[in-house]
Tab-separated table of C-alpha atoms and ligand atoms in Angstrom:
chain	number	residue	atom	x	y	z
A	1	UNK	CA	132.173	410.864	-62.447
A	2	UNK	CA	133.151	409.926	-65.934
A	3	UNK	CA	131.383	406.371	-66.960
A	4	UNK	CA	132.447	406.028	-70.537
A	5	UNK	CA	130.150	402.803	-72.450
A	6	UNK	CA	132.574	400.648	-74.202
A	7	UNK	CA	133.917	397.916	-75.986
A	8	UNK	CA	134.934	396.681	-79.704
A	9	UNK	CA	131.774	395.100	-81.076
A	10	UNK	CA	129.106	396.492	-82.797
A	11	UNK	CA	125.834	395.797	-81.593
A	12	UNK	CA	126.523	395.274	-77.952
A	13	UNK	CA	124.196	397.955	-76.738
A	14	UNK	CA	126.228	400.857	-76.020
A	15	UNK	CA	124.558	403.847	-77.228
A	16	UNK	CA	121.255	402.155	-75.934
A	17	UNK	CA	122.771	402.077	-72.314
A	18	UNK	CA	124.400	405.638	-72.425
A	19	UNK	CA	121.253	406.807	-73.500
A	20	UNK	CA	119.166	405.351	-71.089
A	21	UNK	CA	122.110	406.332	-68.155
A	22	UNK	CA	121.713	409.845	-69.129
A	23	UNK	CA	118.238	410.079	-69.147
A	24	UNK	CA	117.630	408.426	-66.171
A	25	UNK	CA	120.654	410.511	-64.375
A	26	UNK	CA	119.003	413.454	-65.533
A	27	UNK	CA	115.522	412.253	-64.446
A	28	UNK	CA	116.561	412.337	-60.921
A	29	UNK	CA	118.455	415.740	-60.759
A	30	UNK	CA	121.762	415.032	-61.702
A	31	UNK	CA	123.836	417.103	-64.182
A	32	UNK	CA	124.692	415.218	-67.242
A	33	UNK	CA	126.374	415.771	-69.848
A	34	UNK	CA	127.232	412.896	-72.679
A	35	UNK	CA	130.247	413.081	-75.193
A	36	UNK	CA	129.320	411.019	-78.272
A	37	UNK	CA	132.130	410.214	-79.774
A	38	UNK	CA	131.552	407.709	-82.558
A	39	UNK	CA	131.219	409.324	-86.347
A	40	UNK	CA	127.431	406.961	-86.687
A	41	UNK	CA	126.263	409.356	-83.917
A	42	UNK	CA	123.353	407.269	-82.677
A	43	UNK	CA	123.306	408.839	-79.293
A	44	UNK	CA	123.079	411.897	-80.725
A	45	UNK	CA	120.476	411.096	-83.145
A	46	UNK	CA	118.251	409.846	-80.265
A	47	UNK	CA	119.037	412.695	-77.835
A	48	UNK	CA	117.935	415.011	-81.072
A	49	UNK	CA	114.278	412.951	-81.239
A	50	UNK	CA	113.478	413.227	-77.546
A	51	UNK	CA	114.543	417.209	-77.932
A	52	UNK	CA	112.102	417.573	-81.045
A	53	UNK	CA	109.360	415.357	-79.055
A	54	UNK	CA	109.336	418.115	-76.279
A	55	UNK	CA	110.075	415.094	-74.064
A	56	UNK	CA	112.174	416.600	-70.682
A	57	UNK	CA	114.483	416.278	-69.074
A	58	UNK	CA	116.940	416.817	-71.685
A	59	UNK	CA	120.653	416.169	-71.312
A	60	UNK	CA	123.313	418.374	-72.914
A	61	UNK	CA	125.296	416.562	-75.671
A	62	UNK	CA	128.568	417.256	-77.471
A	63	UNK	CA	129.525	415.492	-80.170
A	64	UNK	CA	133.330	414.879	-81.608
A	65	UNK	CA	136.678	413.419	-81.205
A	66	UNK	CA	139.918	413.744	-79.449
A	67	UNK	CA	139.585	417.309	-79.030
A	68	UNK	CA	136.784	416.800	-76.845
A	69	UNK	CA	139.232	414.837	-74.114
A	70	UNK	CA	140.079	417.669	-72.235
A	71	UNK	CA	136.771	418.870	-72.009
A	72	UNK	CA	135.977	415.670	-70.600
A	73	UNK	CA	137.972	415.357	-68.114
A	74	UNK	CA	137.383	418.949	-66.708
A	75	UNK	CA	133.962	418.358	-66.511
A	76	UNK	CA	131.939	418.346	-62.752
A	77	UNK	CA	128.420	416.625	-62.452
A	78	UNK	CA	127.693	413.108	-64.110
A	79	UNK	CA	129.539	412.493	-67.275
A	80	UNK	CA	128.278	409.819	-69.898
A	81	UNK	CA	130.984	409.040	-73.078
A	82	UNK	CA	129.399	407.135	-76.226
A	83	UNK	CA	132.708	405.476	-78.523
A	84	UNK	CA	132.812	403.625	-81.166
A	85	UNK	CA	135.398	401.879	-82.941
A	86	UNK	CA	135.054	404.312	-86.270
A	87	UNK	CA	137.157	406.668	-84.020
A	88	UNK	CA	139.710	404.693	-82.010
A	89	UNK	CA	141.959	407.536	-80.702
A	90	UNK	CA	139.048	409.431	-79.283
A	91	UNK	CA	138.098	405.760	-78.337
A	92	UNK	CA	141.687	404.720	-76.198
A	93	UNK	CA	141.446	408.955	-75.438
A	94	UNK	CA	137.994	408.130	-73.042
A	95	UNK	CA	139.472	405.142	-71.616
A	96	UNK	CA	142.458	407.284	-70.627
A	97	UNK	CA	140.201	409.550	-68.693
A	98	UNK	CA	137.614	407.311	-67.446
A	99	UNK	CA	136.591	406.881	-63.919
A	100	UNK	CA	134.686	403.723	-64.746
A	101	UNK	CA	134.479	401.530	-67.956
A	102	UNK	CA	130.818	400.203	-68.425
A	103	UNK	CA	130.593	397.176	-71.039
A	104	UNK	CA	127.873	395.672	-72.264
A	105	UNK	CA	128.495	392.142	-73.396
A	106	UNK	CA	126.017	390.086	-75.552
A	107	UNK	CA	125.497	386.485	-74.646
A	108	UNK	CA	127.912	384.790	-77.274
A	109	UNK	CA	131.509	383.240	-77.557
A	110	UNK	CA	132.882	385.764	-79.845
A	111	UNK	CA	131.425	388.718	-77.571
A	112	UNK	CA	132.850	387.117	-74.774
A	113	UNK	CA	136.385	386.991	-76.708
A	114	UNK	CA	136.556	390.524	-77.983
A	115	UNK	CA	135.356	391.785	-74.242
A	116	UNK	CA	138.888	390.027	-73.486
A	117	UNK	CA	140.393	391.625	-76.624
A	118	UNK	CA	139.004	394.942	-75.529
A	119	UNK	CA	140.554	394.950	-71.819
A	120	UNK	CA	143.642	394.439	-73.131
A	121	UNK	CA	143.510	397.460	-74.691
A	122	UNK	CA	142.386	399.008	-71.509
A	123	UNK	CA	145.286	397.690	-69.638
A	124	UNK	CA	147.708	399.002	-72.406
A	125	UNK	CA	146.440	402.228	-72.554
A	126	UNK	CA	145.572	402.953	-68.836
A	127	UNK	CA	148.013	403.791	-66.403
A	128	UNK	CA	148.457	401.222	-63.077
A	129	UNK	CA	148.053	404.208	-60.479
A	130	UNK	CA	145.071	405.938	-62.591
A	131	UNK	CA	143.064	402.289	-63.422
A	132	UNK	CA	139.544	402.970	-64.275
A	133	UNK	CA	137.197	400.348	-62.272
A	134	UNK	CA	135.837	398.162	-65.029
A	135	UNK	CA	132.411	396.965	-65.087
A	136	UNK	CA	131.092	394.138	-66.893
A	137	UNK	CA	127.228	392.885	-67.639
A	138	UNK	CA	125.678	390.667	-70.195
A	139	UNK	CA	122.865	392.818	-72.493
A	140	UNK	CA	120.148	391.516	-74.714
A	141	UNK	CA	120.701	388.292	-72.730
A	142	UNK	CA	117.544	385.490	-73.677
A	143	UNK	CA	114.609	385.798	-71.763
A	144	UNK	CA	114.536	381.633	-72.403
A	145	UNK	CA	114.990	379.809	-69.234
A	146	UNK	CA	116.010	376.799	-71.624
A	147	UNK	CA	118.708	378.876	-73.319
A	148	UNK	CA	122.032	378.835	-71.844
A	149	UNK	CA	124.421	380.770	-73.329
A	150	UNK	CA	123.448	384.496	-71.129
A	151	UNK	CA	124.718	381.805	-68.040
A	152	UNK	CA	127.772	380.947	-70.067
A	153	UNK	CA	128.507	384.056	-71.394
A	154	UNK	CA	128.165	385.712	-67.341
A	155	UNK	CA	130.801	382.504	-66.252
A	156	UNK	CA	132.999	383.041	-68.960
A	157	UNK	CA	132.916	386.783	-68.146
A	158	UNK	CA	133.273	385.929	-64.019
A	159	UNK	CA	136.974	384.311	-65.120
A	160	UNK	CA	138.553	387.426	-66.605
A	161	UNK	CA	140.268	389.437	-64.415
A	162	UNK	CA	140.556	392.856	-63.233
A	163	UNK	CA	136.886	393.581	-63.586
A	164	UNK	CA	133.608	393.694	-61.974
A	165	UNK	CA	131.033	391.661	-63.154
A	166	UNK	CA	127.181	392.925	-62.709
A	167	UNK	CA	124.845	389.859	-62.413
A	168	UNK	CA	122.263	391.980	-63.480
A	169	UNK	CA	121.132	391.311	-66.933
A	170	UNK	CA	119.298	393.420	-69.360
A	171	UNK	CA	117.507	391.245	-71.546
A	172	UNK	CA	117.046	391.440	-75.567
A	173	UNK	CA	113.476	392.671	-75.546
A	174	UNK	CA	111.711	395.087	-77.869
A	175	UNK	CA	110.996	397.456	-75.360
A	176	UNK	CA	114.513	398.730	-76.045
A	177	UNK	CA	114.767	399.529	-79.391
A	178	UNK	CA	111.168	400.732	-79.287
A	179	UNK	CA	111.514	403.075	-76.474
A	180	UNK	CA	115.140	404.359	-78.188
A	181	UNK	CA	113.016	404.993	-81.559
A	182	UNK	CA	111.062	407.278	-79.827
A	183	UNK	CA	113.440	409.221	-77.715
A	184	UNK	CA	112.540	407.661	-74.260
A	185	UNK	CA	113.953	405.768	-72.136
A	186	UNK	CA	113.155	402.380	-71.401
A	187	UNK	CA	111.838	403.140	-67.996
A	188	UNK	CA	109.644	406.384	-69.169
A	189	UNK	CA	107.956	404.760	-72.008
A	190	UNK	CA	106.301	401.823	-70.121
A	191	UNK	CA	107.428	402.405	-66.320
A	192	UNK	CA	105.920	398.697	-65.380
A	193	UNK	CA	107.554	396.783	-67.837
A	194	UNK	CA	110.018	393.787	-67.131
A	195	UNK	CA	112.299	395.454	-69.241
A	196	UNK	CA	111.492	398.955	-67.091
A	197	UNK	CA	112.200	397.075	-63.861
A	198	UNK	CA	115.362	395.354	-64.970
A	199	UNK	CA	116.730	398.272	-65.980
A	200	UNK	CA	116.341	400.899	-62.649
A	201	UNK	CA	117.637	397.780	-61.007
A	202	UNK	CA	120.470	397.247	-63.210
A	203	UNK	CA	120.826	401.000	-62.727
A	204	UNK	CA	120.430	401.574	-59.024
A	205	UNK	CA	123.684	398.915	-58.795
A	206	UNK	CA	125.728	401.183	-61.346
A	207	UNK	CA	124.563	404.780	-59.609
A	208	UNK	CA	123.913	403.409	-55.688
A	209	UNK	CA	123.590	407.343	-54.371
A	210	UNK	CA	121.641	408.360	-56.877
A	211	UNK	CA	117.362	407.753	-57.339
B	301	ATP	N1	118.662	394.888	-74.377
B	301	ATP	C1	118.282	395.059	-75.640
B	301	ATP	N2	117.155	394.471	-76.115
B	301	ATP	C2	116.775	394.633	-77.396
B	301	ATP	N3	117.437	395.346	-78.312
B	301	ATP	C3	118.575	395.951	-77.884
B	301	ATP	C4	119.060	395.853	-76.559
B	301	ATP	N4	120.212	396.575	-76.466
B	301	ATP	C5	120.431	397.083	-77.691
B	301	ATP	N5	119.460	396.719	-78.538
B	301	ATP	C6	119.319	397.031	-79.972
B	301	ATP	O1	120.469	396.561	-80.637
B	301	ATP	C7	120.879	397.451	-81.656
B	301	ATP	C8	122.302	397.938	-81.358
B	301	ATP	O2	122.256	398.690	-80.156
B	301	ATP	P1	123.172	399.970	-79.963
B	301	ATP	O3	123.094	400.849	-81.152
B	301	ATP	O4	122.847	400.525	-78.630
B	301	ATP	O5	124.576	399.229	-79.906
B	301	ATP	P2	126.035	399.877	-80.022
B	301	ATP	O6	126.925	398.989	-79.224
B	301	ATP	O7	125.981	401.298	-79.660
B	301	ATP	O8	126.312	399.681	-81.568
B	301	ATP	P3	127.476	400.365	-82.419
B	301	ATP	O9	128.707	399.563	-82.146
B	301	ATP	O10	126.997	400.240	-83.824
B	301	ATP	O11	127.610	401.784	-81.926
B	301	ATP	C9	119.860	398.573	-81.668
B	301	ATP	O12	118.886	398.273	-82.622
B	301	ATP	C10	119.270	398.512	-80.262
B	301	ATP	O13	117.944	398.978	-80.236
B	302	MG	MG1	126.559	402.984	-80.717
């Protein structure tokens, strides 16, 4: 299945999640192989440290742009695509190929509007009989009670249409970007965190066959 991690912002967490897909994929047996296709190559960058830390599994990586579509799209096992918006034909290319769109939407009102500006896209580009299922979740949502917007950012998202929403949240916690420095994922590097938990349950929903 091709899961390709989109959507226009910067920031939102994509790289983070693909990374953290693949390893966990991979971490239960499943062929993976991720396409990153943004030029600021973060997820290859992190799949490099975890190779150079000796850390396993490993997942095999290719890194490009359009030409790398085709490849895609033949490929068997679990299939992870990275994009950015540095390289928006390979960008609309993924979406055209996609089995599933994954996208990771911070808790604010101008996330929340380019999400809206970014299926639009999808539904220009993708064809009515070939429409990739499109799933949507809040990341690096508060961990607050008091704070609202994560709750307002999910309703807003629940009104759009044509997607899935996934009422499970990751949260914005250190764990993240700590784990990512060092090549592991969230779930490897401290297996009993909250942010450990959130995310094989946030997982289990996206992969239900798999773990
Ligand atoms: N749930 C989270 N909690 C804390 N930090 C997070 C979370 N998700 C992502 N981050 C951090 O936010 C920053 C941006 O994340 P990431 O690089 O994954 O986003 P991106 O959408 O791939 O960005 P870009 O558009 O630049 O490719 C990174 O420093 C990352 O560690
Ligand atoms: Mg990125």
């Amino acid at each position: 299945m091709i899961t390709v991690v989109g959507n226009l912002k910067g920031g939102a967490g994509k790289s983070t999640v693909a990374f953290n897909l693949a390893v966990w994929l991979a971490r239960h047996g499943e062929r993976v192989t991720t396409y990153d296709l943004d030029p600021q190559r973060t997820l290859t960058d992190v799949a490099d440290v975890r190779s150079e830390e000796g850390y396993t599994p490993l997942f095999s990586l290719h890194y490009g742009g359009t030409e790398l579509i085709d490849d895609i799209k033949e490929k068997s096992g679990e299939v992870i695509v990275d994009v950015g918006t540095a390289n928006m034909d390979a960008l609309k290319g993924a979406l055209t190929i996609a089995d599933r769109i994954v996208i990771p939407v911070p808790p604010s009102q101008a996330d929340v509007w380019s999400t809206q500006r970014f299926l639009s896209i999808v539904n220009k580009i993708t064809s009515a009989e070939n429409l990739p299922e499109i799933l949507v979740f809040v990341n690096r949502a508060d961990t607050h009670q008091a704070i609202r917007e994560s709750d307002e950012a999910e309703e807003a998202l629940a009104e759009l249409e044509g997607i899935h929403l996934i009422r499970s949240r990751l949260c914005q916690r250190t764990a993240y970007r700590r784990s990512f420095s060092e090549g592991l994922g969230v779930f490897e590097r401290k297996p009993s965190s909250k942010a450990s938990k959130e995310f094989i349950k946030f997982v289990t929903i996206l992969y239900p066959d798999v773990g």
